[in-house]
Amino acid sequence: MKREAKLNKQQYAYEVIRSRILNGTYGPGQRIVIDQIAKEVGSSSIPVREAIRQLEADGLIEYKPNSGAVVSTINEQEYLDTLSVLAVMEGYATRISAERIGDQVLNELEELNQQMQKALEEFDFEQFGRLNRAFHEVIYQQCPNQFLLDTIRRAWQRLDSVRRSGFTLVPHRAKHSIKEHAQLISLIRTKAPLEQIEAYAREHKLNTVRAFVNRKPNPSFAYLSSI
């Protein structure tokens, strides 16, 4: 019972800190004050420290000399490197998911893509980003490789904190992303060769990398969608 209570406190501390990083309450480079969080969540410092170690494994927290645990920072090159690696992982995850996807899932993907189009027309880019994530999650729910999915999701979490810190939206990329989703659905529905599906899914992600590299700064936006 004591071990279960300890784990519950650790998980609660993890969720509190993680949510604050992802919603921007804790910005990049901000120091995590362990005693303060322990007081807030009603625990000793031990579950909080263990939660921080878990967040460090997720890539959301790093340790710095003389500062201790701080919210991870990332530069543009590291951001692009992460996206490029994700392109390979997500391409493979889509490939091994595709042969398990039936009509019901395909219909769900089409509905999500239509909702993305509506969000784009309404300039609701945060909703667009959430729907985009949901679109790919629906595909990956069919993937039997849990280690691959866990690795992809940790990378997503890392990128979530970056987007919150103010990277620029690439507006035209969102429109192209919807078209690429429709083509990906078509490839899966028509049972195209798995290597073709993998290559297309990989290029879908790499197109975002290229769009980001070639973007023109636009101070009106502060959210990068359609990754």
PDB file of C-alpha atoms in Angstrom:
ATOM      1  CA  MET A   1       0.000   0.000   0.000  1.00  0.00           C
ATOM      2  CA  LYS A   2       2.847   2.406   0.866  1.00  0.00           C
ATOM      3  CA  ARG A   3       4.561   1.676  -2.458  1.00  0.00           C
ATOM      4  CA  GLU A   4       1.286   2.291  -4.339  1.00  0.00           C
ATOM      5  CA  ALA A   5       0.781   5.611  -2.523  1.00  0.00           C
ATOM      6  CA  LYS A   6       4.354   6.617  -3.362  1.00  0.00           C
ATOM      7  CA  LEU A   7       3.811   5.810  -7.030  1.00  0.00           C
ATOM      8  CA  ASN A   8       0.554   7.773  -7.040  1.00  0.00           C
ATOM      9  CA  LYS A   9       2.308  10.827  -5.594  1.00  0.00           C
ATOM     10  CA  GLN A  10       5.114  10.467  -8.100  1.00  0.00           C
ATOM     11  CA  GLN A  11       2.654  10.217 -10.997  1.00  0.00           C
ATOM     12  CA  TYR A  12       0.691  13.198  -9.728  1.00  0.00           C
ATOM     13  CA  ALA A  13       3.857  15.287  -9.448  1.00  0.00           C
ATOM     14  CA  TYR A  14       4.845  14.137 -12.937  1.00  0.00           C
ATOM     15  CA  GLU A  15       1.509  15.219 -14.425  1.00  0.00           C
ATOM     16  CA  VAL A  16       1.592  18.593 -12.652  1.00  0.00           C
ATOM     17  CA  ILE A  17       5.110  19.458 -13.822  1.00  0.00           C
ATOM     18  CA  ARG A  18       4.583  18.074 -17.324  1.00  0.00           C
ATOM     19  CA  SER A  19       1.345  20.016 -17.878  1.00  0.00           C
ATOM     20  CA  ARG A  20       3.010  23.250 -16.729  1.00  0.00           C
ATOM     21  CA  ILE A  21       5.877  22.726 -19.164  1.00  0.00           C
ATOM     22  CA  LEU A  22       3.570  21.977 -22.081  1.00  0.00           C
ATOM     23  CA  ASN A  23       1.183  24.872 -21.408  1.00  0.00           C
ATOM     24  CA  GLY A  24       4.049  27.325 -21.037  1.00  0.00           C
ATOM     25  CA  THR A  25       3.731  28.009 -17.298  1.00  0.00           C
ATOM     26  CA  TYR A  26       7.300  26.766 -16.945  1.00  0.00           C
ATOM     27  CA  GLY A  27       9.339  28.225 -19.791  1.00  0.00           C
ATOM     28  CA  PRO A  28      12.577  26.898 -21.338  1.00  0.00           C
ATOM     29  CA  GLY A  29      15.496  27.241 -18.917  1.00  0.00           C
ATOM     30  CA  GLN A  30      13.266  27.797 -15.865  1.00  0.00           C
ATOM     31  CA  ARG A  31      14.499  26.134 -12.684  1.00  0.00           C
ATOM     32  CA  ILE A  32      12.234  23.505 -11.098  1.00  0.00           C
ATOM     33  CA  VAL A  33      12.000  24.149  -7.347  1.00  0.00           C
ATOM     34  CA  ILE A  34      11.520  20.689  -5.865  1.00  0.00           C
ATOM     35  CA  ASP A  35      10.513  21.728  -2.344  1.00  0.00           C
ATOM     36  CA  GLN A  36       7.903  24.148  -3.671  1.00  0.00           C
ATOM     37  CA  ILE A  37       6.305  21.520  -5.895  1.00  0.00           C
ATOM     38  CA  ALA A  38       6.389  18.954  -3.096  1.00  0.00           C
ATOM     39  CA  LYS A  39       4.447  21.390  -0.914  1.00  0.00           C
ATOM     40  CA  GLU A  40       1.941  22.034  -3.702  1.00  0.00           C
ATOM     41  CA  VAL A  41       1.256  18.349  -4.374  1.00  0.00           C
ATOM     42  CA  GLY A  42       1.311  17.400  -0.701  1.00  0.00           C
ATOM     43  CA  SER A  43       4.251  15.018  -0.693  1.00  0.00           C
ATOM     44  CA  SER A  44       7.860  14.739   0.349  1.00  0.00           C
ATOM     45  CA  SER A  45      10.597  15.701  -2.093  1.00  0.00           C
ATOM     46  CA  ILE A  46      11.304  12.060  -3.031  1.00  0.00           C
ATOM     47  CA  PRO A  47       8.295  11.491  -5.358  1.00  0.00           C
ATOM     48  CA  VAL A  48       8.978  14.872  -6.977  1.00  0.00           C
ATOM     49  CA  ARG A  49      12.607  13.961  -7.624  1.00  0.00           C
ATOM     50  CA  GLU A  50      11.523  10.670  -9.172  1.00  0.00           C
ATOM     51  CA  ALA A  51       8.956  12.510 -11.309  1.00  0.00           C
ATOM     52  CA  ILE A  52      11.707  14.857 -12.492  1.00  0.00           C
ATOM     53  CA  ARG A  53      13.899  11.895 -13.443  1.00  0.00           C
ATOM     54  CA  GLN A  54      10.981  10.579 -15.506  1.00  0.00           C
ATOM     55  CA  LEU A  55      10.571  13.969 -17.189  1.00  0.00           C
ATOM     56  CA  GLU A  56      14.299  14.030 -17.861  1.00  0.00           C
ATOM     57  CA  ALA A  57      13.931  10.710 -19.698  1.00  0.00           C
ATOM     58  CA  ASP A  58      11.086  12.306 -21.697  1.00  0.00           C
ATOM     59  CA  GLY A  59      13.422  15.111 -22.718  1.00  0.00           C
ATOM     60  CA  LEU A  60      11.399  17.834 -21.004  1.00  0.00           C
ATOM     61  CA  ILE A  61      13.853  18.493 -18.165  1.00  0.00           C
ATOM     62  CA  GLU A  62      17.638  18.637 -18.010  1.00  0.00           C
ATOM     63  CA  TYR A  63      20.148  19.078 -15.201  1.00  0.00           C
ATOM     64  CA  LYS A  64      22.556  22.005 -15.285  1.00  0.00           C
ATOM     65  CA  PRO A  65      25.522  22.669 -12.982  1.00  0.00           C
ATOM     66  CA  ASN A  66      24.714  25.064 -10.154  1.00  0.00           C
ATOM     67  CA  SER A  67      21.063  25.199 -11.199  1.00  0.00           C
ATOM     68  CA  GLY A  68      19.746  21.664 -10.825  1.00  0.00           C
ATOM     69  CA  ALA A  69      16.645  20.618 -12.773  1.00  0.00           C
ATOM     70  CA  VAL A  70      15.533  23.116 -15.421  1.00  0.00           C
ATOM     71  CA  VAL A  71      13.051  22.994 -18.287  1.00  0.00           C
ATOM     72  CA  SER A  72      14.876  21.825 -21.399  1.00  0.00           C
ATOM     73  CA  THR A  73      15.843  24.317 -24.061  1.00  0.00           C
ATOM     74  CA  ILE A  74      16.298  23.512 -27.714  1.00  0.00           C
ATOM     75  CA  ASN A  75      17.813  25.327 -30.659  1.00  0.00           C
ATOM     76  CA  GLU A  76      16.553  25.315 -34.220  1.00  0.00           C
ATOM     77  CA  GLN A  77      19.084  22.757 -35.415  1.00  0.00           C
ATOM     78  CA  GLU A  78      18.157  20.356 -32.633  1.00  0.00           C
ATOM     79  CA  TYR A  79      14.500  20.945 -33.470  1.00  0.00           C
ATOM     80  CA  LEU A  80      15.087  20.088 -37.127  1.00  0.00           C
ATOM     81  CA  ASP A  81      17.207  17.072 -36.200  1.00  0.00           C
ATOM     82  CA  THR A  82      14.379  15.785 -33.998  1.00  0.00           C
ATOM     83  CA  LEU A  83      11.834  16.245 -36.793  1.00  0.00           C
ATOM     84  CA  SER A  84      14.104  14.429 -39.246  1.00  0.00           C
ATOM     85  CA  VAL A  85      14.468  11.434 -36.943  1.00  0.00           C
ATOM     86  CA  LEU A  86      10.710  11.473 -36.340  1.00  0.00           C
ATOM     87  CA  ALA A  87      10.218  11.285 -40.114  1.00  0.00           C
ATOM     88  CA  VAL A  88      11.998   7.935 -40.174  1.00  0.00           C
ATOM     89  CA  MET A  89      10.221   6.558 -37.099  1.00  0.00           C
ATOM     90  CA  GLU A  90       6.759   7.744 -38.142  1.00  0.00           C
ATOM     91  CA  GLY A  91       7.242   6.448 -41.665  1.00  0.00           C
ATOM     92  CA  TYR A  92       7.973   2.983 -40.315  1.00  0.00           C
ATOM     93  CA  ALA A  93       5.162   3.176 -37.742  1.00  0.00           C
ATOM     94  CA  THR A  94       2.713   4.077 -40.520  1.00  0.00           C
ATOM     95  CA  ARG A  95       3.953   1.183 -42.626  1.00  0.00           C
ATOM     96  CA  ILE A  96       3.399  -1.469 -39.979  1.00  0.00           C
ATOM     97  CA  SER A  97       0.069   0.096 -39.001  1.00  0.00           C
ATOM     98  CA  ALA A  98      -1.272   0.324 -42.563  1.00  0.00           C
ATOM     99  CA  GLU A  99      -1.960  -3.368 -43.108  1.00  0.00           C
ATOM    100  CA  ARG A 100      -4.068  -3.430 -39.918  1.00  0.00           C
ATOM    101  CA  ILE A 101      -6.224  -0.413 -40.817  1.00  0.00           C
ATOM    102  CA  GLY A 102      -9.792  -1.139 -41.963  1.00  0.00           C
ATOM    103  CA  ASP A 103     -12.607   0.970 -43.359  1.00  0.00           C
ATOM    104  CA  GLN A 104     -13.799   2.184 -39.962  1.00  0.00           C
ATOM    105  CA  VAL A 105     -10.395   3.658 -39.118  1.00  0.00           C
ATOM    106  CA  LEU A 106     -10.050   5.119 -42.609  1.00  0.00           C
ATOM    107  CA  ASN A 107     -13.413   6.849 -42.214  1.00  0.00           C
ATOM    108  CA  GLU A 108     -12.269   8.248 -38.865  1.00  0.00           C
ATOM    109  CA  LEU A 109      -9.101   9.590 -40.508  1.00  0.00           C
ATOM    110  CA  GLU A 110     -11.142  11.269 -43.242  1.00  0.00           C
ATOM    111  CA  GLU A 111     -13.389  12.895 -40.630  1.00  0.00           C
ATOM    112  CA  LEU A 112     -10.377  14.234 -38.720  1.00  0.00           C
ATOM    113  CA  ASN A 113      -8.882  15.609 -41.929  1.00  0.00           C
ATOM    114  CA  GLN A 114     -12.160  17.397 -42.676  1.00  0.00           C
ATOM    115  CA  GLN A 115     -12.117  18.890 -39.181  1.00  0.00           C
ATOM    116  CA  MET A 116      -8.551  20.066 -39.818  1.00  0.00           C
ATOM    117  CA  GLN A 117      -9.761  21.841 -42.956  1.00  0.00           C
ATOM    118  CA  LYS A 118     -12.482  23.586 -40.935  1.00  0.00           C
ATOM    119  CA  ALA A 119      -9.989  24.611 -38.229  1.00  0.00           C
ATOM    120  CA  LEU A 120      -7.695  26.028 -40.894  1.00  0.00           C
ATOM    121  CA  GLU A 121     -10.533  28.035 -42.456  1.00  0.00           C
ATOM    122  CA  GLU A 122     -11.322  29.454 -39.007  1.00  0.00           C
ATOM    123  CA  PHE A 123      -7.631  30.224 -38.345  1.00  0.00           C
ATOM    124  CA  ASP A 124      -7.791  28.056 -35.225  1.00  0.00           C
ATOM    125  CA  PHE A 125      -4.228  26.794 -35.417  1.00  0.00           C
ATOM    126  CA  GLU A 126      -4.118  25.301 -31.936  1.00  0.00           C
ATOM    127  CA  GLN A 127      -7.154  23.172 -32.784  1.00  0.00           C
ATOM    128  CA  PHE A 128      -5.518  22.311 -36.094  1.00  0.00           C
ATOM    129  CA  GLY A 129      -2.456  21.057 -34.231  1.00  0.00           C
ATOM    130  CA  ARG A 130      -4.544  18.950 -31.849  1.00  0.00           C
ATOM    131  CA  LEU A 131      -6.458  17.385 -34.746  1.00  0.00           C
ATOM    132  CA  ASN A 132      -3.235  16.704 -36.596  1.00  0.00           C
ATOM    133  CA  ARG A 133      -1.865  14.865 -33.584  1.00  0.00           C
ATOM    134  CA  ALA A 134      -5.116  12.916 -33.266  1.00  0.00           C
ATOM    135  CA  PHE A 135      -4.930  11.974 -36.958  1.00  0.00           C
ATOM    136  CA  HIS A 136      -1.539  10.330 -36.562  1.00  0.00           C
ATOM    137  CA  GLU A 137      -2.475   8.790 -33.195  1.00  0.00           C
ATOM    138  CA  VAL A 138      -5.401   6.992 -34.858  1.00  0.00           C
ATOM    139  CA  ILE A 139      -2.940   5.441 -37.318  1.00  0.00           C
ATOM    140  CA  TYR A 140      -0.447   4.468 -34.633  1.00  0.00           C
ATOM    141  CA  GLN A 141      -3.093   2.823 -32.472  1.00  0.00           C
ATOM    142  CA  GLN A 142      -2.833  -0.009 -34.980  1.00  0.00           C
ATOM    143  CA  CYS A 143       0.957  -0.299 -34.539  1.00  0.00           C
ATOM    144  CA  PRO A 144       2.061  -3.403 -32.599  1.00  0.00           C
ATOM    145  CA  ASN A 145       5.538  -2.030 -31.749  1.00  0.00           C
ATOM    146  CA  GLN A 146       5.025  -0.377 -28.364  1.00  0.00           C
ATOM    147  CA  PHE A 147       8.673   0.647 -27.970  1.00  0.00           C
ATOM    148  CA  LEU A 148       8.504   2.534 -31.271  1.00  0.00           C
ATOM    149  CA  LEU A 149       5.302   4.312 -30.192  1.00  0.00           C
ATOM    150  CA  ASP A 150       6.752   5.282 -26.810  1.00  0.00           C
ATOM    151  CA  THR A 151       9.817   6.747 -28.531  1.00  0.00           C
ATOM    152  CA  ILE A 152       7.681   8.718 -30.987  1.00  0.00           C
ATOM    153  CA  ARG A 153       5.491  10.098 -28.189  1.00  0.00           C
ATOM    154  CA  ARG A 154       8.504  11.197 -26.135  1.00  0.00           C
ATOM    155  CA  ALA A 155       9.787  13.097 -29.166  1.00  0.00           C
ATOM    156  CA  TRP A 156       6.336  14.673 -29.610  1.00  0.00           C
ATOM    157  CA  GLN A 157       6.406  15.846 -25.998  1.00  0.00           C
ATOM    158  CA  ARG A 158       9.818  17.388 -26.569  1.00  0.00           C
ATOM    159  CA  LEU A 159       8.535  19.280 -29.598  1.00  0.00           C
ATOM    160  CA  ASP A 160       5.385  20.377 -27.757  1.00  0.00           C
ATOM    161  CA  SER A 161       7.478  22.368 -25.291  1.00  0.00           C
ATOM    162  CA  VAL A 162       9.381  23.974 -28.166  1.00  0.00           C
ATOM    163  CA  ARG A 163       6.255  25.116 -29.992  1.00  0.00           C
ATOM    164  CA  ARG A 164       4.973  26.696 -26.800  1.00  0.00           C
ATOM    165  CA  SER A 165       8.205  28.718 -26.554  1.00  0.00           C
ATOM    166  CA  GLY A 166       7.375  30.612 -29.723  1.00  0.00           C
ATOM    167  CA  PHE A 167       8.544  28.954 -32.924  1.00  0.00           C
ATOM    168  CA  THR A 168       6.894  30.424 -36.001  1.00  0.00           C
ATOM    169  CA  LEU A 169       3.900  28.922 -37.748  1.00  0.00           C
ATOM    170  CA  VAL A 170       4.371  28.044 -41.409  1.00  0.00           C
ATOM    171  CA  PRO A 171       0.844  28.903 -42.641  1.00  0.00           C
ATOM    172  CA  HIS A 172       1.042  27.395 -46.123  1.00  0.00           C
ATOM    173  CA  ARG A 173       2.344  24.127 -44.691  1.00  0.00           C
ATOM    174  CA  ALA A 174      -0.984  23.493 -42.928  1.00  0.00           C
ATOM    175  CA  LYS A 175      -2.875  23.548 -46.221  1.00  0.00           C
ATOM    176  CA  HIS A 176      -0.434  21.147 -47.873  1.00  0.00           C
ATOM    177  CA  SER A 177      -0.570  18.861 -44.837  1.00  0.00           C
ATOM    178  CA  ILE A 178      -4.310  18.299 -45.321  1.00  0.00           C
ATOM    179  CA  LYS A 179      -3.747  17.315 -48.954  1.00  0.00           C
ATOM    180  CA  GLU A 180      -0.964  14.949 -47.960  1.00  0.00           C
ATOM    181  CA  HIS A 181      -3.188  13.336 -45.333  1.00  0.00           C
ATOM    182  CA  ALA A 182      -5.821  12.718 -48.010  1.00  0.00           C
ATOM    183  CA  GLN A 183      -3.218  11.093 -50.243  1.00  0.00           C
ATOM    184  CA  LEU A 184      -1.952   8.940 -47.372  1.00  0.00           C
ATOM    185  CA  ILE A 185      -5.509   7.764 -46.678  1.00  0.00           C
ATOM    186  CA  SER A 186      -5.883   6.896 -50.359  1.00  0.00           C
ATOM    187  CA  LEU A 187      -2.661   4.872 -50.374  1.00  0.00           C
ATOM    188  CA  ILE A 188      -3.787   2.880 -47.339  1.00  0.00           C
ATOM    189  CA  ARG A 189      -7.335   2.391 -48.652  1.00  0.00           C
ATOM    190  CA  THR A 190      -6.120   1.096 -52.030  1.00  0.00           C
ATOM    191  CA  LYS A 191      -3.578  -1.174 -50.301  1.00  0.00           C
ATOM    192  CA  ALA A 192      -0.569   0.389 -51.982  1.00  0.00           C
ATOM    193  CA  PRO A 193       2.780  -1.383 -51.396  1.00  0.00           C
ATOM    194  CA  LEU A 194       3.871  -0.920 -47.791  1.00  0.00           C
ATOM    195  CA  GLU A 195       7.216   0.531 -48.819  1.00  0.00           C
ATOM    196  CA  GLN A 196       5.350   3.204 -50.816  1.00  0.00           C
ATOM    197  CA  ILE A 197       3.187   4.064 -47.802  1.00  0.00           C
ATOM    198  CA  GLU A 198       6.260   4.269 -45.576  1.00  0.00           C
ATOM    199  CA  ALA A 199       8.081   6.525 -48.040  1.00  0.00           C
ATOM    200  CA  TYR A 200       5.081   8.841 -48.381  1.00  0.00           C
ATOM    201  CA  ALA A 201       4.574   9.125 -44.619  1.00  0.00           C
ATOM    202  CA  ARG A 202       8.268   9.882 -44.194  1.00  0.00           C
ATOM    203  CA  GLU A 203       8.172  12.585 -46.876  1.00  0.00           C
ATOM    204  CA  HIS A 204       5.068  14.063 -45.232  1.00  0.00           C
ATOM    205  CA  LYS A 205       7.136  14.788 -42.142  1.00  0.00           C
ATOM    206  CA  LEU A 206      10.214  15.893 -44.087  1.00  0.00           C
ATOM    207  CA  ASN A 207       8.070  18.393 -45.983  1.00  0.00           C
ATOM    208  CA  THR A 208       7.506  20.137 -42.649  1.00  0.00           C
ATOM    209  CA  VAL A 209      11.262  20.208 -42.091  1.00  0.00           C
ATOM    210  CA  ARG A 210      11.758  21.819 -45.519  1.00  0.00           C
ATOM    211  CA  ALA A 211       8.939  24.305 -44.950  1.00  0.00           C
ATOM    212  CA  PHE A 212      10.428  25.341 -41.616  1.00  0.00           C
ATOM    213  CA  VAL A 213      13.901  25.805 -43.093  1.00  0.00           C
ATOM    214  CA  ASN A 214      12.515  27.916 -45.955  1.00  0.00           C
ATOM    215  CA  ARG A 215       9.959  29.857 -43.903  1.00  0.00           C
ATOM    216  CA  LYS A 216       9.652  33.625 -43.860  1.00  0.00           C
ATOM    217  CA  PRO A 217       9.359  35.096 -40.346  1.00  0.00           C
ATOM    218  CA  ASN A 218       5.795  36.142 -39.545  1.00  0.00           C
ATOM    219  CA  PRO A 219       5.363  37.795 -36.130  1.00  0.00           C
ATOM    220  CA  SER A 220       1.583  37.376 -36.303  1.00  0.00           C
ATOM    221  CA  PHE A 221       1.865  33.692 -35.443  1.00  0.00           C
ATOM    222  CA  ALA A 222       3.566  31.837 -32.622  1.00  0.00           C
ATOM    223  CA  TYR A 223       2.562  28.231 -33.075  1.00  0.00           C
ATOM    224  CA  LEU A 224       4.007  25.613 -35.404  1.00  0.00           C
ATOM    225  CA  SER A 225       1.329  23.185 -36.578  1.00  0.00           C
ATOM    226  CA  SER A 226       1.012  20.248 -38.937  1.00  0.00           C
ATOM    227  CA  ILE A 227       4.077  18.357 -37.862  1.00  0.00           C
TER     228      ILE A 227
END
